[in-house]
C-alpha cells in the first residue's frame, strides 16, 4: 500500500543520496550510487515518489558516470512516468554520450511497460485513469525526442541506441505473427506484448494509426540506408541499421518486401566509408541476408532467389568460392555434389588401369549414394516409360491402370526431387527451357539462338555448371572428350537426314553442354532399343529368346561384374537387328558389320538380351505400360513444373527418331570397334549391385586393401613413367583416408621400399605438403594438431630411413630436408645427432663413421643456405658439432663453420659469440678448478707446517712449500692434463679457426692469456700448441701487427712465441720489424722481443744492443747468438763469430751496467760452440783484441781459454804473448797475472817470451811463480840461448852473478814487491773466479 | 576497466583461454566461452578426437589425457595448455548458455564462424536492456603460437578501446588504427542485450 514506508530505509536512502552529493572522489561516489540504486530497486513504488526529486537533484552532478547511474534508477515504476519522462528528456541532451545512451535504454523499458499497461487497461475498460494517460502522453513526447536523435546526424554512439529504440517501437507497434493473438488472461503473466491484442475501441490506441507510424518509421530507417544518405553514416551505424532491419524483417515478415530491396540494393562498394573497413558492414549485410533466407514465412519465399543471387555475388566478390559450390550449398545438396565429384576423381585413373576397379567403383558408388541413385533411377525409368509409346503404338495397346498408377507415383517422386532443383531458381528454369527447346528439335533452332544470345555469359556458365550434376553418373571423365565427340557423332548421324548442318552443330554442342539433355536423348535411345528388342522378341520369338525365356534368364544369378561388362557390349549390337529390319538405314556396311559381329558372338548375344530384359523386368515390369496415359500424366505434371515440359515434348521427338537412333548408335558403336573402355558409360544405375551393409571394420579393411592395391598399381606406373601427375592423387588419397588405417604407414613403406625408383622424394614432398596444408589450414584446433603430428611422424620416419639405409654420400636426405615445408624439432634433433655423434645416449651411434658427420654437416650447410628462417637453429647444430669431443668431428664442423658459414655476414656475430664463450669457458672454468686445487694443496701444507716445531724452519719450509705445491699441482694436473689439454683444445679450436678468418679476434687470446697463465696449464699448452699453426696461417697482417704493437700485459710469452713463429724461416716484413722495434722502444724494454728479428736488424743496431743481449739469461743468450750467427737466408749472418766475441769483449761491465759474471758466461757460452768459434776465429779475435787499447778486461782470460780449448794455438799464443810483452803487459796488473799464468801453462814454449821480459819483470815473474825458475834457468843455460841473452837477464836467472846486477835486482825486487802484493790479490781473485766459473 | 570482456572461440581451450589468461593477468574483467557443441581436443588421430562436454573441468581433462598418452599430449602441447587453463578457471563454458553471466561490453571472437554464431545468438536473445555490446572478430589460427600472438593483439585492441571515451563514438577509428598498425583485418558488429 501507498505511504507505508520503512522509516529506516528511508533514512538510509536519504543519507545515501546525501553522501553521494558530499562524496569527494569519483570512485566512492560511484560506489554510493550503485548502492543507492540497489536499495531503490528494492523499495516499493511509494518510497520512490518521495525520493524522485532528490534523485533528479543528484543529476546535477558534474561527473558523467554518476549521472548515468542516476539515469538507471527508477525506470521500473511506470507510475512515475510523468515525472521521469521529462527528466529523461533532459538527460537525452546530456553532453556525455554515455549518459544520453543510458537515458534511451531506460526509455525503451519505460515505454514498453507504459504501452503494455495502457493497452491492457484499455482492453478491459473504456476509460483510462488520468495518470496513465498523462504517462502515455509523456512517453509519446519522449519517443518523438528519441526519434529526432535517431534520424538526425549527431553523436553516433547515442544514435546507435536511438535506432535500436526505433526498432523496438516498430516491433511493438506491429502485430507479431508468432505471438499469442490473445492477451494473457491475467496481468503480469510473462507473455510478450502483442499489438494484436488491441482491437477496435481502445480509448487511446488505434491499431491502424500505430501501424502507420511504424511503417513511417520503417521508411525513415530504410531511407537512411539508401544512397546517398548512407554515405554520411559511420559504419557502426550501418551495422546497427542492417541488424535492426534484418531483425524487423525476420520478426515481421510483412515488411519483408519493403526491407529486402533496400538491403539488396545496399551495394557493397557503397560501403567504402572513409576509405576503410567496410568489412563490418559487409559482413553484417551477409549475415542479415542469411538470416532472412532462413525465414519460412510465405511472404519471404519470393525473395529467396534474389537473396541467393546477392549472397553469391558477395562471395564472388571475394573470389573465394566457386559458384558451383554456392549453388550446391544453397540447394542443400552440397554433400551430394561433393561426393559425386570425388567419386569421379577417384575413378579417373582407375578406369584406365583396370576394369575390375571400375566395377568396384560402380558398386561403391551405388553403395554410398543410395538416395541420389534412387532419384536417378527413378528419373531414368520415368523417362524410359515416356519414350516407350514411340514403338508401343504398334505393339501394345492394352492399358494397365496399376502400372499407370505406379508410374504416377514414380513421377511424383521425381517431381519432388525436381522441386528441390527448382529451388535454385532461374538457373534451373533455364536448364528446363533449354531442355525443352532442344527437345523440340528443328523448330526451336531460332528460339534457342535467341535464348543463348539473350542471357549473360555468367548465367550461361551457371546453367552449364548446374547441369553438371546431371551428368551420367558413370561417365568416365578421362575419356570424356573422345566420348563427347562420339556423342556428337551419334546425334549428328541420327539427325543428318533431316536437319540442316547448322542445327546439327547447335544440337551437338548443346548436347555436349547439356548432359542431362544428352542423357535424356540417350536414355530414350536406350529405351527404344529395349523396346525394339522386345518387339523383336515378340516377332521372332521362335528364333530368338522370348520374353518367357528372358524371365527365366533373369532369375539366373549374375555376378555384378559380368553383368556390367556384358550388358553394354551386346545390348547395342543386339538391337541393331530389329532396327535394321524395320527402317532402311543407308548404312549397308554398318549393317554388314553388325551382322557379322552378331553372328560371331552368339553366346554373348543371348546372355545380353536376357540381361536387358531382366533389367526391364526388374525395373518394375512396366514394359507394357499404357504410354498414352503415362505421357498424359507426364504432361499434366509438366504444366506445374517447367522442367517436365522436357520429357513430354521429347516423347514426340523420340517417336520420330528412336529407331534410327538405335541403329546409328549401334553403328557408331561398332565402328568404334566396340572398345570396352568407353562402355562403362552405358552402365546405367539400374545395374546397381545389391547393397551390402558392411561393418566399420570391414569398411576399413576394404579401404586399406584398395589402397594397397592402388599402391601396387603405382609400382607399375612408376615403371611406365609419367607418374608425376598421379603422385598428387596418391598423396591426397593417402592423407584423406582415415588415419586409423595407418594408410600413411603403407604409403611410407611404399616410398621407402625403393626410394629412388619410386621417386620417393617427389611423393614424400607431396604427402608432406598436403599434411602441412592441412595443419596450416584455418580449421579447428584438433585437426590442425593432428595433421601436424602426422606430418612430423611421416617426415621423421622417412628421414630416419634415409639416414640408415643410404650411404653417407647420398644427397637424398639433404634434398628432402631442403624442400619440405617445415622442419619440426624432432627432425632437427635427428640432424643434430648426425652432426654430433654421441649426443644421444644411443650406443650404436658411436660406430658412426665420419662420413655421417660430413653428411650431417653438408645437410646443415645447405639448410643454412636455403632456409634462412631456421638458420639459427642449424647454426647451433653446427656449432655444437664444432666443439665436439672427437677431433675428427670437430675439425669437420670447424671447417664448415669457419670456411663457409662464417663469411655470411648475418651469421658471423653469432659464431664469434659462441666461440668466444667457449674460449672463455676454458679459461674461467679451469681457473676456478686450478685455484681449488691450489687451495687444497696449501691447506694440506699448512697442516704439515704446523707439525714442524721450530720457527726457524719457517722460511725454508715456505720455499719448500712453494716448490712442493708446484710439484704437487703439476702432479695432479698431470693425471688429467692430457685429458684437459684435449678438453681445452676442444673448446678453443673453433676460436682459433675464426682467428685465421678475422685476425683481430686474435687479441682476445692475448687477453685471456694472462688469466690463463695464472692458473691453467692445459689452456696454455693448448694455446702454445695451436699458435704456430695459427700464426703461420695468419702471417703478419695489419691486424696482427696492431696486436703486437700493443700487447696486453702478461702476454709476453705468447708474444714471443708469435714473433718466433713469424720470423721462423721467412724474412719478416719491414712493418713487423718496425713494429717490434717500436714496441721495444716504447713499452716493452725487454730486449728479448728483439731476438727473433736480430738477424734482420742492421749490424750497428745489433752491436748497440749487444750488451743487453749478453745480459739475457744464458739459454736465451745462446739462442740470440745462434740467431745472429745464422742470420737470414737472404742477407747472411748479421755478425760473424769473431765479431761476436769481440763485441763481448767490448762490454764494459761498469759502463754498461752488466755484471762481469754475465760477460764471462757469454764468453764461456761461445767457447762451448767449438764448431762455430773455431781455432781460426779465436786467432782472428785475439789478433784484433790484442791491438785494442786498452786491452779488454777479459783478454787474458780468453787467451787462457783459447789455449785450453785449442792446444794447437800455442805458437800463435806465444806470438800474442810476445806482443803483450812489447805492450808492457806488466802495467796492467790484472792482465799481468793472467799473462804469467798463461806463460806457466805454455811452458816450455813460453820461455822464449819470458826471456823477452825486461829483467825486473822477469824477476817479478819468477818470484811469483817459483816453479818456473828452474826450468827457465835450465832453458837459458843452453849455449845458444845463453849467448843471446843480455847479462842482466842472466843475472836475474843467476847465471851471471853480478853484484851490481844483484843490487839492481835487489832494488827492482823491492820495487816490484809492492806490485807483487797487489798482483797476488789479483791472482787470488782470478783463481777464485776461475774456480767458481769452473763449478 | 570500463567494460566486461568475453573471449570466445570454438572450444574455449586454446585461443579464448590464451586471451582470458592474458587479460586476467592484466586485471581485466574477463570471461571466456566456446561456441561449439562440444569441447573437442586432438586425439591420437583425426577420427578419434577427445570429446568432452562443456562444463567438464579442465583438471579432469588433464588427468584423463595424461592417463591416456602422456607423451603424445605433452608433445602436441595439449597437456601444457590444459594446465594453463585449469589455473585460469574451472571448466570450459559455452557461449550459448551464458545468459546468467550477465551482459558484456566487448566480445572478442577469434574465428569468423564463431563471430557469426555469437551475433546470431545475441540476436536470438530478447533484447530488453538495450545495452550495446561490441562484437569484434580477430581471425586467429588455431594453434598454440598463433593463439599467443592473437591474445597479445587482442589485449592491444582492448586497451585502445578502453582508452577512448566511448567506443560507440570512435570504434571506426580504433579499428582502422589497429588494422594499420598490425596489418590484421578486423570484423565488428554491434548488438544489444
mmCIF file of N, CA and C in Angstrom, chain A residues 1031-1128:
data_model
loop_
_atom_site.group_PDB
_atom_site.id
_atom_site.type_symbol
_atom_site.label_atom_id
_atom_site.label_comp_id
_atom_site.label_asym_id
_atom_site.label_seq_id
_atom_site.Cartn_x
_atom_site.Cartn_y
_atom_site.Cartn_z
ATOM 1 N N UNK A 1031 99.485 -18.744 -36.348
ATOM 2 C CA UNK A 1031 100.206 -17.547 -36.758
ATOM 3 C C UNK A 1031 100.760 -17.712 -38.153
ATOM 4 N N UNK A 1032 101.197 -18.905 -38.446
ATOM 5 C CA UNK A 1032 101.719 -19.125 -39.786
ATOM 6 C C UNK A 1032 100.632 -18.877 -40.814
ATOM 7 N N UNK A 1033 99.420 -19.309 -40.470
ATOM 8 C CA UNK A 1033 98.325 -19.085 -41.401
ATOM 9 C C UNK A 1033 98.013 -17.600 -41.544
ATOM 10 N N UNK A 1034 98.121 -16.942 -40.429
ATOM 11 C CA UNK A 1034 97.724 -15.542 -40.467
ATOM 12 C C UNK A 1034 98.759 -14.677 -41.167
ATOM 13 N N UNK A 1035 100.058 -14.972 -40.920
ATOM 14 C CA UNK A 1035 101.085 -14.092 -41.465
ATOM 15 C C UNK A 1035 101.045 -12.790 -40.690
ATOM 16 N N UNK A 1036 101.949 -11.880 -41.074
ATOM 17 C CA UNK A 1036 101.968 -10.635 -40.304
ATOM 18 C C UNK A 1036 100.999 -9.644 -40.931
ATOM 19 N N UNK A 1037 99.746 -9.863 -40.639
ATOM 20 C CA UNK A 1037 98.726 -8.975 -41.181
ATOM 21 C C UNK A 1037 98.674 -7.712 -40.337
ATOM 22 N N UNK A 1038 97.987 -6.753 -40.868
ATOM 23 C CA UNK A 1038 97.957 -5.472 -40.172
ATOM 24 C C UNK A 1038 97.277 -5.631 -38.811
ATOM 25 N N UNK A 1039 96.242 -6.489 -38.771
ATOM 26 C CA UNK A 1039 95.559 -6.698 -37.503
ATOM 27 C C UNK A 1039 96.513 -7.278 -36.473
ATOM 28 N N UNK A 1040 97.276 -8.218 -36.934
ATOM 29 C CA UNK A 1040 98.202 -8.876 -36.021
ATOM 30 C C UNK A 1040 99.265 -7.873 -35.556
ATOM 31 N N UNK A 1041 99.718 -7.063 -36.489
ATOM 32 C CA UNK A 1041 100.726 -6.063 -36.129
ATOM 33 C C UNK A 1041 100.175 -5.116 -35.082
ATOM 34 N N UNK A 1042 98.931 -4.812 -35.253
ATOM 35 C CA UNK A 1042 98.319 -3.912 -34.294
ATOM 36 C C UNK A 1042 98.318 -4.544 -32.907
ATOM 37 N N UNK A 1043 97.997 -5.808 -32.887
ATOM 38 C CA UNK A 1043 98.012 -6.501 -31.601
ATOM 39 C C UNK A 1043 99.426 -6.510 -31.033
ATOM 40 N N UNK A 1044 100.382 -6.773 -31.917
ATOM 41 C CA UNK A 1044 101.770 -6.848 -31.455
ATOM 42 C C UNK A 1044 102.234 -5.502 -30.929
ATOM 43 N N UNK A 1045 101.784 -4.468 -31.597
ATOM 44 C CA UNK A 1045 102.278 -3.159 -31.201
ATOM 45 C C UNK A 1045 101.772 -2.774 -29.814
ATOM 46 N N UNK A 1046 100.717 -3.395 -29.382
ATOM 47 C CA UNK A 1046 100.214 -3.055 -28.062
ATOM 48 C C UNK A 1046 99.696 -4.306 -27.365
ATOM 49 N N UNK A 1047 100.577 -5.175 -26.999
ATOM 50 C CA UNK A 1047 100.120 -6.430 -26.412
ATOM 51 C C UNK A 1047 99.639 -6.204 -24.983
ATOM 52 N N UNK A 1048 98.568 -6.895 -24.602
ATOM 53 C CA UNK A 1048 98.093 -6.784 -23.236
ATOM 54 C C UNK A 1048 99.189 -7.288 -22.300
ATOM 55 N N UNK A 1049 99.254 -6.673 -21.135
ATOM 56 C CA UNK A 1049 100.316 -7.077 -20.220
ATOM 57 C C UNK A 1049 100.090 -8.520 -19.794
ATOM 58 N N UNK A 1050 101.128 -9.197 -19.588
ATOM 59 C CA UNK A 1050 101.010 -10.600 -19.165
ATOM 60 C C UNK A 1050 101.101 -11.561 -20.323
ATOM 61 N N UNK A 1051 101.119 -11.008 -21.512
ATOM 62 C CA UNK A 1051 101.078 -11.909 -22.657
ATOM 63 C C UNK A 1051 102.439 -11.996 -23.332
ATOM 64 N N UNK A 1052 103.497 -11.625 -22.617
ATOM 65 C CA UNK A 1052 104.796 -11.526 -23.258
ATOM 66 C C UNK A 1052 105.251 -12.868 -23.837
ATOM 67 N N UNK A 1053 105.021 -13.893 -23.075
ATOM 68 C CA UNK A 1053 105.449 -15.199 -23.566
ATOM 69 C C UNK A 1053 104.768 -15.540 -24.878
ATOM 70 N N UNK A 1054 103.490 -15.261 -24.863
ATOM 71 C CA UNK A 1054 102.734 -15.534 -26.076
ATOM 72 C C UNK A 1054 103.276 -14.689 -27.219
ATOM 73 N N UNK A 1055 103.524 -13.463 -26.896
ATOM 74 C CA UNK A 1055 104.045 -12.563 -27.910
ATOM 75 C C UNK A 1055 105.334 -13.111 -28.490
ATOM 76 N N UNK A 1056 106.210 -13.585 -27.596
ATOM 77 C CA UNK A 1056 107.469 -14.139 -28.063
ATOM 78 C C UNK A 1056 107.225 -15.287 -29.018
ATOM 79 N N UNK A 1057 106.289 -16.119 -28.596
ATOM 80 C CA UNK A 1057 106.037 -17.267 -29.461
ATOM 81 C C UNK A 1057 105.547 -16.823 -30.824
ATOM 82 N N UNK A 1058 104.688 -15.853 -30.791
ATOM 83 C CA UNK A 1058 104.154 -15.348 -32.045
ATOM 84 C C UNK A 1058 105.283 -14.795 -32.899
ATOM 85 N N UNK A 1059 106.165 -14.025 -32.242
ATOM 86 C CA UNK A 1059 107.248 -13.410 -33.010
ATOM 87 C C UNK A 1059 108.174 -14.471 -33.584
ATOM 88 N N UNK A 1060 108.480 -15.446 -32.747
ATOM 89 C CA UNK A 1060 109.327 -16.515 -33.243
ATOM 90 C C UNK A 1060 108.707 -17.180 -34.451
ATOM 91 N N UNK A 1061 107.434 -17.443 -34.312
ATOM 92 C CA UNK A 1061 106.761 -18.120 -35.407
ATOM 93 C C UNK A 1061 106.781 -17.263 -36.657
ATOM 94 N N UNK A 1062 106.595 -15.999 -36.430
ATOM 95 C CA UNK A 1062 106.519 -15.103 -37.580
ATOM 96 C C UNK A 1062 107.859 -14.990 -38.299
ATOM 97 N N UNK A 1063 108.928 -15.097 -37.532
ATOM 98 C CA UNK A 1063 110.227 -14.879 -38.159
ATOM 99 C C UNK A 1063 110.890 -16.175 -38.577
ATOM 100 N N UNK A 1064 110.252 -17.258 -38.198
ATOM 101 C CA UNK A 1064 110.856 -18.545 -38.491
ATOM 102 C C UNK A 1064 110.828 -18.813 -39.984
ATOM 103 N N UNK A 1065 111.992 -18.980 -40.538
ATOM 104 C CA UNK A 1065 112.066 -19.433 -41.930
ATOM 105 C C UNK A 1065 111.700 -18.385 -42.942
ATOM 106 N N UNK A 1066 111.264 -17.236 -42.525
ATOM 107 C CA UNK A 1066 110.925 -16.218 -43.507
ATOM 108 C C UNK A 1066 111.562 -14.904 -43.093
ATOM 109 N N UNK A 1067 111.597 -14.017 -44.033
ATOM 110 C CA UNK A 1067 112.093 -12.686 -43.712
ATOM 111 C C UNK A 1067 110.914 -11.881 -43.213
ATOM 112 N N UNK A 1068 111.009 -11.383 -42.013
ATOM 113 C CA UNK A 1068 109.876 -10.604 -41.527
ATOM 114 C C UNK A 1068 109.766 -9.307 -42.311
ATOM 115 N N UNK A 1069 108.548 -8.881 -42.432
ATOM 116 C CA UNK A 1069 108.330 -7.672 -43.214
ATOM 117 C C UNK A 1069 108.893 -6.473 -42.460
ATOM 118 N N UNK A 1070 109.123 -5.442 -43.228
ATOM 119 C CA UNK A 1070 109.673 -4.233 -42.623
ATOM 120 C C UNK A 1070 108.722 -3.714 -41.553
ATOM 121 N N UNK A 1071 107.410 -3.848 -41.833
ATOM 122 C CA UNK A 1071 106.427 -3.362 -40.867
ATOM 123 C C UNK A 1071 106.563 -4.112 -39.553
ATOM 124 N N UNK A 1072 106.748 -5.415 -39.693
ATOM 125 C CA UNK A 1072 106.844 -6.207 -38.477
ATOM 126 C C UNK A 1072 108.058 -5.766 -37.664
ATOM 127 N N UNK A 1073 109.178 -5.619 -38.348
ATOM 128 C CA UNK A 1073 110.394 -5.220 -37.649
ATOM 129 C C UNK A 1073 110.198 -3.855 -37.015
ATOM 130 N N UNK A 1074 109.585 -3.003 -37.793
ATOM 131 C CA UNK A 1074 109.347 -1.664 -37.286
ATOM 132 C C UNK A 1074 108.470 -1.720 -36.035
ATOM 133 N N UNK A 1075 107.425 -2.515 -36.127
ATOM 134 C CA UNK A 1075 106.502 -2.638 -35.008
ATOM 135 C C UNK A 1075 107.224 -3.136 -33.770
ATOM 136 N N UNK A 1076 108.051 -4.139 -33.990
ATOM 137 C CA UNK A 1076 108.730 -4.727 -32.839
ATOM 138 C C UNK A 1076 109.696 -3.726 -32.227
ATOM 139 N N UNK A 1077 110.380 -3.020 -33.087
ATOM 140 C CA UNK A 1077 111.334 -2.058 -32.574
ATOM 141 C C UNK A 1077 110.619 -0.967 -31.801
ATOM 142 N N UNK A 1078 109.495 -0.577 -32.357
ATOM 143 C CA UNK A 1078 108.728 0.470 -31.712
ATOM 144 C C UNK A 1078 108.269 -0.012 -30.339
ATOM 145 N N UNK A 1079 107.803 -1.223 -30.333
ATOM 146 C CA UNK A 1079 107.338 -1.795 -29.079
ATOM 147 C C UNK A 1079 108.485 -1.822 -28.074
ATOM 148 N N UNK A 1080 109.638 -2.210 -28.558
ATOM 149 C CA UNK A 1080 110.813 -2.301 -27.699
ATOM 150 C C UNK A 1080 111.183 -0.924 -27.166
ATOM 151 N N UNK A 1081 111.071 0.041 -28.056
ATOM 152 C CA UNK A 1081 111.465 1.378 -27.638
ATOM 153 C C UNK A 1081 110.464 1.964 -26.663
ATOM 154 N N UNK A 1082 109.185 1.705 -26.908
ATOM 155 C CA UNK A 1082 108.176 2.418 -26.144
ATOM 156 C C UNK A 1082 107.744 1.659 -24.900
ATOM 157 N N UNK A 1083 107.332 0.468 -25.079
ATOM 158 C CA UNK A 1083 106.613 -0.155 -23.988
ATOM 159 C C UNK A 1083 107.422 -1.246 -23.309
ATOM 160 N N UNK A 1084 107.848 -2.115 -24.133
ATOM 161 C CA UNK A 1084 108.465 -3.307 -23.586
ATOM 162 C C UNK A 1084 109.973 -3.184 -23.738
ATOM 163 N N UNK A 1085 110.669 -2.980 -22.628
ATOM 164 C CA UNK A 1085 112.095 -2.723 -22.736
ATOM 165 C C UNK A 1085 112.912 -4.007 -22.852
ATOM 166 N N UNK A 1086 112.248 -5.084 -22.752
ATOM 167 C CA UNK A 1086 112.934 -6.359 -22.769
ATOM 168 C C UNK A 1086 113.522 -6.623 -24.150
ATOM 169 N N UNK A 1087 114.821 -6.803 -24.180
ATOM 170 C CA UNK A 1087 115.479 -6.974 -25.463
ATOM 171 C C UNK A 1087 115.103 -8.306 -26.099
ATOM 172 N N UNK A 1088 114.542 -9.135 -25.264
ATOM 173 C CA UNK A 1088 114.217 -10.478 -25.749
ATOM 174 C C UNK A 1088 113.325 -10.441 -26.979
ATOM 175 N N UNK A 1089 112.407 -9.486 -26.968
ATOM 176 C CA UNK A 1089 111.493 -9.478 -28.105
ATOM 177 C C UNK A 1089 112.211 -9.154 -29.396
ATOM 178 N N UNK A 1090 113.385 -8.603 -29.268
ATOM 179 C CA UNK A 1090 114.098 -8.277 -30.489
ATOM 180 C C UNK A 1090 114.851 -9.488 -31.044
ATOM 181 N N UNK A 1091 115.027 -10.464 -30.168
ATOM 182 C CA UNK A 1091 115.823 -11.610 -30.589
ATOM 183 C C UNK A 1091 115.350 -12.196 -31.915
ATOM 184 N N UNK A 1092 114.057 -12.427 -32.053
ATOM 185 C CA UNK A 1092 113.632 -13.065 -33.312
ATOM 186 C C UNK A 1092 114.006 -12.248 -34.533
ATOM 187 N N UNK A 1093 114.091 -10.944 -34.382
ATOM 188 C CA UNK A 1093 114.375 -10.150 -35.570
ATOM 189 C C UNK A 1093 115.829 -9.712 -35.645
ATOM 190 N N UNK A 1094 116.616 -10.162 -34.698
ATOM 191 C CA UNK A 1094 118.019 -9.743 -34.702
ATOM 192 C C UNK A 1094 118.685 -9.917 -36.060
ATOM 193 N N UNK A 1095 118.491 -11.049 -36.682
ATOM 194 C CA UNK A 1095 119.220 -11.240 -37.948
ATOM 195 C C UNK A 1095 118.833 -10.207 -38.982
ATOM 196 N N UNK A 1096 117.727 -9.535 -38.752
ATOM 197 C CA UNK A 1096 117.246 -8.652 -39.797
ATOM 198 C C UNK A 1096 117.498 -7.195 -39.454
ATOM 199 N N UNK A 1097 118.169 -7.008 -38.329
ATOM 200 C CA UNK A 1097 118.470 -5.633 -37.950
ATOM 201 C C UNK A 1097 119.841 -5.243 -38.522
ATOM 202 N N UNK A 1098 120.036 -3.970 -38.709
ATOM 203 C CA UNK A 1098 121.342 -3.535 -39.176
ATOM 204 C C UNK A 1098 122.417 -3.837 -38.112
ATOM 205 N N UNK A 1099 123.540 -4.118 -38.595
ATOM 206 C CA UNK A 1099 124.693 -4.509 -37.785
ATOM 207 C C UNK A 1099 124.951 -3.530 -36.638
ATOM 208 N N UNK A 1100 124.872 -2.260 -36.956
ATOM 209 C CA UNK A 1100 125.226 -1.264 -35.951
ATOM 210 C C UNK A 1100 124.268 -1.352 -34.775
ATOM 211 N N UNK A 1101 122.990 -1.517 -35.141
ATOM 212 C CA UNK A 1101 121.990 -1.581 -34.088
ATOM 213 C C UNK A 1101 122.222 -2.782 -33.210
ATOM 214 N N UNK A 1102 122.556 -3.870 -33.869
ATOM 215 C CA UNK A 1102 122.780 -5.088 -33.110
ATOM 216 C C UNK A 1102 123.928 -4.890 -32.145
ATOM 217 N N UNK A 1103 124.972 -4.249 -32.632
ATOM 218 C CA UNK A 1103 126.131 -4.045 -31.781
ATOM 219 C C UNK A 1103 125.784 -3.151 -30.598
ATOM 220 N N UNK A 1104 124.918 -2.191 -30.901
ATOM 221 C CA UNK A 1104 124.476 -1.318 -29.825
ATOM 222 C C UNK A 1104 123.732 -2.094 -28.752
ATOM 223 N N UNK A 1105 122.935 -3.035 -29.246
ATOM 224 C CA UNK A 1105 122.086 -3.796 -28.335
ATOM 225 C C UNK A 1105 122.876 -4.861 -27.598
ATOM 226 N N UNK A 1106 124.093 -5.087 -28.091
ATOM 227 C CA UNK A 1106 124.767 -6.307 -27.660
ATOM 228 C C UNK A 1106 124.890 -6.480 -26.152
ATOM 229 N N UNK A 1107 125.288 -5.450 -25.456
ATOM 230 C CA UNK A 1107 125.419 -5.633 -24.006
ATOM 231 C C UNK A 1107 124.125 -6.163 -23.397
ATOM 232 N N UNK A 1108 122.982 -5.669 -23.853
ATOM 233 C CA UNK A 1108 121.714 -6.096 -23.275
ATOM 234 C C UNK A 1108 121.416 -7.539 -23.641
ATOM 235 N N UNK A 1109 121.894 -7.904 -24.792
ATOM 236 C CA UNK A 1109 121.679 -9.296 -25.178
ATOM 237 C C UNK A 1109 122.489 -10.196 -24.263
ATOM 238 N N UNK A 1110 123.686 -9.747 -24.002
ATOM 239 C CA UNK A 1110 124.556 -10.540 -23.122
ATOM 240 C C UNK A 1110 123.909 -10.683 -21.761
ATOM 241 N N UNK A 1111 123.188 -9.662 -21.397
ATOM 242 C CA UNK A 1111 122.560 -9.658 -20.090
ATOM 243 C C UNK A 1111 121.403 -10.653 -19.975
ATOM 244 N N UNK A 1112 120.973 -11.220 -21.075
ATOM 245 C CA UNK A 1112 119.849 -12.179 -21.048
ATOM 246 C C UNK A 1112 120.268 -13.440 -20.305
ATOM 247 N N UNK A 1113 119.292 -14.193 -19.873
ATOM 248 C CA UNK A 1113 119.631 -15.489 -19.279
ATOM 249 C C UNK A 1113 120.402 -16.314 -20.294
ATOM 250 N N UNK A 1114 121.294 -17.180 -19.793
ATOM 251 C CA UNK A 1114 122.226 -17.893 -20.672
ATOM 252 C C UNK A 1114 121.552 -18.559 -21.864
ATOM 253 N N UNK A 1115 120.482 -19.287 -21.613
ATOM 254 C CA UNK A 1115 119.902 -20.043 -22.738
ATOM 255 C C UNK A 1115 119.351 -19.104 -23.802
ATOM 256 N N UNK A 1116 118.793 -17.976 -23.323
ATOM 257 C CA UNK A 1116 118.250 -17.032 -24.282
ATOM 258 C C UNK A 1116 119.376 -16.348 -25.049
ATOM 259 N N UNK A 1117 120.449 -16.102 -24.314
ATOM 260 C CA UNK A 1117 121.603 -15.506 -24.973
ATOM 261 C C UNK A 1117 122.108 -16.444 -26.052
ATOM 262 N N UNK A 1118 122.194 -17.686 -25.664
ATOM 263 C CA UNK A 1118 122.629 -18.700 -26.616
ATOM 264 C C UNK A 1118 121.793 -18.632 -27.894
ATOM 265 N N UNK A 1119 120.468 -18.584 -27.650
ATOM 266 C CA UNK A 1119 119.562 -18.562 -28.796
ATOM 267 C C UNK A 1119 119.797 -17.322 -29.633
ATOM 268 N N UNK A 1120 120.001 -16.211 -28.933
ATOM 269 C CA UNK A 1120 120.197 -14.963 -29.655
ATOM 270 C C UNK A 1120 121.461 -15.025 -30.489
ATOM 271 N N UNK A 1121 122.524 -15.562 -29.859
ATOM 272 C CA UNK A 1121 123.777 -15.699 -30.580
ATOM 273 C C UNK A 1121 123.583 -16.546 -31.824
ATOM 274 N N UNK A 1122 122.930 -17.641 -31.598
ATOM 275 C CA UNK A 1122 122.691 -18.541 -32.718
ATOM 276 C C UNK A 1122 121.994 -17.802 -33.853
ATOM 277 N N UNK A 1123 120.968 -17.064 -33.473
ATOM 278 C CA UNK A 1123 120.217 -16.330 -34.483
ATOM 279 C C UNK A 1123 121.104 -15.346 -35.225
ATOM 280 N N UNK A 1124 121.896 -14.645 -34.432
ATOM 281 C CA UNK A 1124 122.734 -13.625 -35.058
ATOM 282 C C UNK A 1124 123.720 -14.264 -36.016
ATOM 283 N N UNK A 1125 124.225 -15.382 -35.573
ATOM 284 C CA UNK A 1125 125.252 -16.014 -36.395
ATOM 285 C C UNK A 1125 124.637 -16.647 -37.630
ATOM 286 N N UNK A 1126 123.449 -17.188 -37.403
ATOM 287 C CA UNK A 1126 122.790 -17.817 -38.571
ATOM 288 C C UNK A 1126 122.398 -16.758 -39.567
ATOM 289 N N UNK A 1127 121.847 -15.697 -39.016
ATOM 290 C CA UNK A 1127 121.394 -14.653 -39.909
ATOM 291 C C UNK A 1127 120.193 -15.099 -40.706
ATOM 292 N N UNK A 1128 119.833 -14.357 -41.661
ATOM 293 C CA UNK A 1128 118.711 -14.754 -42.511
ATOM 294 C C UNK A 1128 119.266 -15.364 -43.777
#
